[in-house]
C-alpha positions as a printed NumPy array, in Angstrom:
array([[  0.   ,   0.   ,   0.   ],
       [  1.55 ,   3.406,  -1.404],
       [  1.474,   5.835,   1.482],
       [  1.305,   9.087,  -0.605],
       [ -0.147,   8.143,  -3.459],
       [ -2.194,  11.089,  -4.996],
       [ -5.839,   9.86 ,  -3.88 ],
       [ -4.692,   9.26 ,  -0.525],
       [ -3.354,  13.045,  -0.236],
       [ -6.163,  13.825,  -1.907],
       [ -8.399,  12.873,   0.666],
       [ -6.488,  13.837,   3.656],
       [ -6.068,  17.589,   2.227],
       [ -9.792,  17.248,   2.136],
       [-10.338,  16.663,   5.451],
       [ -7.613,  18.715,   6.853],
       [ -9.821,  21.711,   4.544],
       [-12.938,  20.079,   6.239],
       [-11.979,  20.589,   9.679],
       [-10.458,  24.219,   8.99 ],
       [-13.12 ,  25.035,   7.664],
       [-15.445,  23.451,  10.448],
       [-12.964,  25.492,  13.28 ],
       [-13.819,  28.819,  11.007],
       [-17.288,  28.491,  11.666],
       [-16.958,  28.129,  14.945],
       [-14.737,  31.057,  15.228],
       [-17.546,  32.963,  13.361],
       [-20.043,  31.804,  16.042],
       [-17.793,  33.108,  19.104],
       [-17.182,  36.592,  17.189],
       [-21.097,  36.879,  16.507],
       [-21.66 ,  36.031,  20.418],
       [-18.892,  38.181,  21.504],
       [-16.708,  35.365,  22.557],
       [-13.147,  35.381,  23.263],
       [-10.03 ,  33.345,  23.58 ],
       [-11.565,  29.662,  25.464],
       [-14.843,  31.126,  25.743],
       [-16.426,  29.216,  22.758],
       [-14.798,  26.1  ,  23.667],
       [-16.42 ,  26.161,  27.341],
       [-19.5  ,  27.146,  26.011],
       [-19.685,  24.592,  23.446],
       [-18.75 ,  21.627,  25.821],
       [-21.341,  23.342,  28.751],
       [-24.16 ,  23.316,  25.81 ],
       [-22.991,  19.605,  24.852],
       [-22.55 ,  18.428,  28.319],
       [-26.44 ,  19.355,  28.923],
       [-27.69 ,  17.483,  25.865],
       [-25.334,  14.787,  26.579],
       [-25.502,  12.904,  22.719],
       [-21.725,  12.841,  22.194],
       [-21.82 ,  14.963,  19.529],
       [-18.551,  16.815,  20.501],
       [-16.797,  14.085,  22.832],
       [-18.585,  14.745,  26.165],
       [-21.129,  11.699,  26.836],
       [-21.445,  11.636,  30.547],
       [-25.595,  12.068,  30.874],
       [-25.338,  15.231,  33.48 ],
       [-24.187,  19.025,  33.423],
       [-20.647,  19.688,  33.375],
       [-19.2  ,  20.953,  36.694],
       [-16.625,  23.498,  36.731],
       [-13.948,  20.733,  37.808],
       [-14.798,  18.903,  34.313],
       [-14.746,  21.756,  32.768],
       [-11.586,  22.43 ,  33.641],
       [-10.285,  19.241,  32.706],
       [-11.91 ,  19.292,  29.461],
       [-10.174,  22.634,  28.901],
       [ -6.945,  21.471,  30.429],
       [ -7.08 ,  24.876,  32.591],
       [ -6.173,  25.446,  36.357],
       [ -9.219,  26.654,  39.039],
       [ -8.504,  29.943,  39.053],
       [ -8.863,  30.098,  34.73 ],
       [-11.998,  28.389,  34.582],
       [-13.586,  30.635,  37.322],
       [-12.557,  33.4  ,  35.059],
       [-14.06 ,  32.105,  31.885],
       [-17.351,  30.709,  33.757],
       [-17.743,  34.042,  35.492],
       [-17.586,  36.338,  31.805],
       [-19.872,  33.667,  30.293],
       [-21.958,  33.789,  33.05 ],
       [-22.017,  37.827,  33.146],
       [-22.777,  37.352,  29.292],
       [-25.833,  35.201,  29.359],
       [-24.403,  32.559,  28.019],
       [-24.712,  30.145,  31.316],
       [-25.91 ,  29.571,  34.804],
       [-24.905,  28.069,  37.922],
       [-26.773,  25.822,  39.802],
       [-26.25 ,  23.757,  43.195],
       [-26.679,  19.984,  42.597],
       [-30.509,  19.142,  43.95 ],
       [-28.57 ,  15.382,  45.212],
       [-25.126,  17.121,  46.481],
       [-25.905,  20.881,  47.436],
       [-21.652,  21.283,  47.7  ],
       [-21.916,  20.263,  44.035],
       [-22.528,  23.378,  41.016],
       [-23.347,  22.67 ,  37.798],
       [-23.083,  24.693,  34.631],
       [-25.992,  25.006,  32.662],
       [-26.742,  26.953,  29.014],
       [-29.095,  29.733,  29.264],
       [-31.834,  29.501,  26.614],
       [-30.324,  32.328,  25.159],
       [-27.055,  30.219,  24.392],
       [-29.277,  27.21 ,  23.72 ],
       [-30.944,  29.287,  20.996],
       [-28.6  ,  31.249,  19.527],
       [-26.295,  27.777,  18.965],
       [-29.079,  25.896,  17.852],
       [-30.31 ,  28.712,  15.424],
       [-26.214,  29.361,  13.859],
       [-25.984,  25.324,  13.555],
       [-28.984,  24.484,  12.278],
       [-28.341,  25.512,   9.322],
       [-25.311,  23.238,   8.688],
       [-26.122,  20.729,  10.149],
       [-29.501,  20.7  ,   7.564],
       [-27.135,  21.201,   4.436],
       [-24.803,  18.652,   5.666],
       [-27.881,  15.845,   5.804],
       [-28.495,  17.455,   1.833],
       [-24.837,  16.591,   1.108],
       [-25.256,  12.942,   2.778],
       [-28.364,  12.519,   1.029],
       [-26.266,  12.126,  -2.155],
       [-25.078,   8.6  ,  -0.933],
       [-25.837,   5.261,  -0.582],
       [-26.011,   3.924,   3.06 ],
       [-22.931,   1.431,   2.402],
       [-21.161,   4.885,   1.032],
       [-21.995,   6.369,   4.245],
       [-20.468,   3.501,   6.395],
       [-17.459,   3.766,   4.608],
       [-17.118,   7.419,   5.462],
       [-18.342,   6.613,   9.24 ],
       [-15.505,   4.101,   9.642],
       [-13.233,   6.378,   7.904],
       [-13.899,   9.803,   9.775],
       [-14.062,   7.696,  13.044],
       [-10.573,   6.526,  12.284],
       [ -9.386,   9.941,  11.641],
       [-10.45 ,  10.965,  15.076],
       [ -9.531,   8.591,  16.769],
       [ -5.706,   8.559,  14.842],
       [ -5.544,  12.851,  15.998],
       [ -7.12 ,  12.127,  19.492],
       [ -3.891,   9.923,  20.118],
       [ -2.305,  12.376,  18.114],
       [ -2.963,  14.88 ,  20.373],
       [ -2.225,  13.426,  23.299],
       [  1.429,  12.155,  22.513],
       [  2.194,  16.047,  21.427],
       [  0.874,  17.248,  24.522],
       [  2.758,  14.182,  26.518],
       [  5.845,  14.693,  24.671],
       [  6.128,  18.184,  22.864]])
């Protein structure tokens, strides 16, 4: 198997462009909402964290507490009370004690937040399906197994560089 033969590049330059792309948006979100720096990466996970499907990584079934946050984030105490405090001064979420551990706080999304991301992604997310819609379900598997690969491959990625820089 020819590591860098044309098709192959091909493909990877595609999804390289994919996820720039993809990160652009996003940036475009957090400039529209008057996010900065981490902002729109704490907000997304808070937002994700309440759904709990996965979509970005976070599956546990219950709101994200500032300790996970900061995890997530890969940010000391003091940062994350700093970026939960501007998004909470922002409307973009709330804090709320834990009804089963009242030492516990959870972040929650403000409907505001919940709105405005489900309004901006939407609208991708319904011209991605059109885009899907183009192929066949065993065409779609392929690409499942592929772009699960491809995460998985930069999650370990990832975590090497950050292990060993």
């Amino acid at each position: 198997m020819e590591r860098h033969n044309p098709g192959r590049r091909r493909t990877a330059d595609h999804l390289y462009a994919s996820a720039l792309s993809l990160a652009r948006t996003g940036e475009a979100f957090d400039r529209l909402r008057g996010l900065q720096g981490v902002e729109g990466e704490a907000l997304l996970l808070v937002l994700e964290a309440s759904k709990a499907d996965g979509r970005s990584g976070v599956t546990e079934s219950e709101p994200i507490t500032p300790g996970r946050l900061g995890r997530e984030l890969r940010l000391p105490s003091a940062s994350v009370t700093a970026v939960v405090d501007r998004l909470e001064r922002g409307g973009h979420l709330r804090r709320v004690r834990d009804t089963g551990d009242r030492r516990k706080v959870l972040l929650l999304p403000t409907e505001e937040a919940e709105r405005a991301h489900t309004t901006y992604w939407g609208g991708l997310d319904e011209r991605i399906v059109e885009v899907m819609e183009r192929f066949s379900p065993e065409e779609l598997s392929i690409v499942d197994r592929f772009l699960l690969g491809a995460t998985a491959v930069t999650e370990g990625y990832r975590a090497e560089r950050e292990e060993h820089p």
